Amino acid sequence: MTVPIQPDAMRLLAALAKGSRALMKGRFWGDGVDALLGEIGRASGASRVWIFQLLELQDEAVIQDYVFEWAAKPRYRQLTQKRFRFFASVFDDPTYRHMVAERQRGMSQRFITERMAPGPLRENLESQQILSMITVPIMVDGRWWGTLGIDDCERPLDWEGAGLDALIIAAELIASSLYRHQLTSRRRQFELFQQVAECGIWEIDLHSGSTWCSRALLRTLGYPDDYARLPLRRLLAHMLRADRRRLWKRMRQCLNGSDAGQSFRLDVRLQRPGTPARWHELVAELACDTSGRPSVISGLVIDISRRKQGEERAMLAAEYDELTGVMNRRGLTRHLQTTLKRSSTTLCHLLMLDIDHFKQINDRYGHPAGDALLKLVATRLDNELRGQDVLARMGGEEFAVFVSGLDDALAWLLGERLRASIADTPFSLPPLAGMAAAPPVIITISIGIARLIPGEDLEHAQSLASTQADQALYAAKRTGRNRVMAYPQATPAMQQATPPPVSPPSDRGSD
């Protein structure tokens, strides 16, 4: 029987050093692997150094592909043979099945062909004229990714001791390089995805509180790309406090469900030092460990500032009057619904205002002049109101004012101040194209007031107040215009304080 020989351990060590540098410096991962296999092959004097990649592990077979090879001579080359392309190795030999099981556990195998028991595995090696072989599994992230193997067709090499240790180190170098390659590929994919979607990626370990942020997210928050560690507290500090409270509430709801795959979306505002806050959509998904306990929550941060700007423009178009810039009927309704839901006061009033004889302005000066006057009236009324009061144009020459925190008498006094601000100072219309400057225009307004009583049915409360304020407005019109009248059920005494009607100028009709 042939006496096996040992490979030169020192030469292998030097080969590992050169090969590892090639793995680190290679522009492409595969180039570094080719260089390492070549160094090992030349140092060991073997016929072939190869890598099989595991594609699929089935119950009765292993599907593999021959992906890397270094051959000492052309006759030893097998990479180009079709039988090694996506080939299946059937478990028809207990020895081979046992070998696969060991590879799954990260164990290496050494074979000297002439010492093997008869069987399919020995016959396979003899058919390739292999005198000795060693295989070392390549384990990536704890799983069998593939196999590093060395065939010698001229010598019975015994890879024991330092030689085996060198090959195990080589397999670990390849695994590390492969893992780094996968991370680099994912990072490039992430970066491309982030550029297209204008987003960042994040992950939080729920057990330790450790965080991970992609480079795009770090840049969004004002940190350098290679920032070492962003603590959870500092990460959350970039979110406005109100949004942070909403996030915690939503996360607690998600965690209480304790279902893997639970997800949610939330619009939040993120801010970096010295810059305004920008709207982002937070997309989060919860993952659980093998015992079903929540372990990781991760997701995306997508810049939606442009979308929010569009929504705000759409809201302005939908809820604000294009001509005067004050709220329209829809905007007033939404404001009332929102305010009355969170308001604890019952001192709320609705004032309905209408410009007296406005038709005469349009007939005499034209509709452009009427539009200009409406804008001037809206500006003057708004200047008389407090910050929390709301002015809305209901249509045509009719306006509404919503006030809160004033009793009936003060609400009436506000109406009187609004009436006087319009009646006491004429309006100078701006010059219009093709027309001479109009003389100062004197106009008056009539106002009706009703108390708005919040209740469970806010829509009914608003509708009732609108109807009552309209009735008071019509009463003011019927009794001479240029006056303030409150709905009779509010404070009848107010009617006695209303000034006598003022006769309209002679150039106005009756409307």
mmCIF file of N, CA, C and O in Angstrom, residues 27 96 151 175 179 194 206 242-243 341 343 412 436 498:
data_model
loop_
_atom_site.group_PDB
_atom_site.id
_atom_site.type_symbol
_atom_site.label_atom_id
_atom_site.label_comp_id
_atom_site.label_asym_id
_atom_site.label_seq_id
_atom_site.Cartn_x
_atom_site.Cartn_y
_atom_site.Cartn_z
ATOM 1 N N ARG A 27 -11.232 43.468 -7.555
ATOM 2 C CA ARG A 27 -12.351 44.332 -7.919
ATOM 3 C C ARG A 27 -13.655 43.539 -7.912
ATOM 4 O O ARG A 27 -14.689 44.048 -7.516
ATOM 5 N N TYR A 96 -21.934 8.481 1.011
ATOM 6 C CA TYR A 96 -22.124 9.834 0.485
ATOM 7 C C TYR A 96 -23.183 10.590 1.294
ATOM 8 O O TYR A 96 -23.035 11.776 1.588
ATOM 9 N N ASP A 151 -8.316 17.885 -5.318
ATOM 10 C CA ASP A 151 -8.068 16.554 -5.886
ATOM 11 C C ASP A 151 -6.598 16.437 -6.256
ATOM 12 O O ASP A 151 -5.995 17.397 -6.768
ATOM 13 N N ALA A 175 -15.713 32.160 2.726
ATOM 14 C CA ALA A 175 -17.038 32.449 3.278
ATOM 15 C C ALA A 175 -17.146 33.924 3.676
ATOM 16 O O ALA A 175 -18.164 34.578 3.406
ATOM 17 N N TYR A 179 -19.651 36.596 2.059
ATOM 18 C CA TYR A 179 -20.597 37.356 2.888
ATOM 19 C C TYR A 179 -20.440 38.854 2.637
ATOM 20 O O TYR A 179 -21.425 39.586 2.507
ATOM 21 N N GLN A 194 -32.982 53.244 -2.807
ATOM 22 C CA GLN A 194 -33.172 54.466 -2.041
ATOM 23 C C GLN A 194 -33.140 55.694 -2.933
ATOM 24 O O GLN A 194 -33.877 56.650 -2.713
ATOM 25 N N LEU A 206 -35.412 44.691 19.168
ATOM 26 C CA LEU A 206 -36.289 44.969 20.307
ATOM 27 C C LEU A 206 -35.736 44.441 21.621
ATOM 28 O O LEU A 206 -36.171 44.869 22.692
ATOM 29 N N ALA A 242 -44.945 65.373 18.765
ATOM 30 C CA ALA A 242 -46.310 64.885 18.542
ATOM 31 C C ALA A 242 -46.309 63.625 17.683
ATOM 32 O O ALA A 242 -47.055 62.674 17.948
ATOM 33 N N ASP A 243 -45.443 63.592 16.675
ATOM 34 C CA ASP A 243 -45.363 62.400 15.820
ATOM 35 C C ASP A 243 -44.737 61.235 16.574
ATOM 36 O O ASP A 243 -45.084 60.074 16.330
ATOM 37 N N LYS A 341 -65.106 69.206 18.257
ATOM 38 C CA LYS A 341 -64.814 67.896 18.843
ATOM 39 C C LYS A 341 -63.868 68.021 20.028
ATOM 40 O O LYS A 341 -63.957 67.270 20.991
ATOM 41 N N SER A 343 -63.191 71.023 21.650
ATOM 42 C CA SER A 343 -63.438 72.211 22.457
ATOM 43 C C SER A 343 -64.307 71.852 23.662
ATOM 44 O O SER A 343 -65.260 71.084 23.549
ATOM 45 N N TRP A 412 -72.267 89.843 20.032
ATOM 46 C CA TRP A 412 -72.992 90.918 19.341
ATOM 47 C C TRP A 412 -72.098 92.140 19.147
ATOM 48 O O TRP A 412 -72.100 92.763 18.081
ATOM 49 N N ALA A 436 -61.259 103.880 -15.969
ATOM 50 C CA ALA A 436 -60.759 104.946 -15.105
ATOM 51 C C ALA A 436 -60.919 104.530 -13.653
ATOM 52 O O ALA A 436 -61.759 103.694 -13.318
ATOM 53 N N THR A 498 -79.420 97.619 18.812
ATOM 54 C CA THR A 498 -79.048 97.754 17.410
ATOM 55 C C THR A 498 -79.322 99.172 16.929
ATOM 56 O O THR A 498 -80.385 99.728 17.196
#
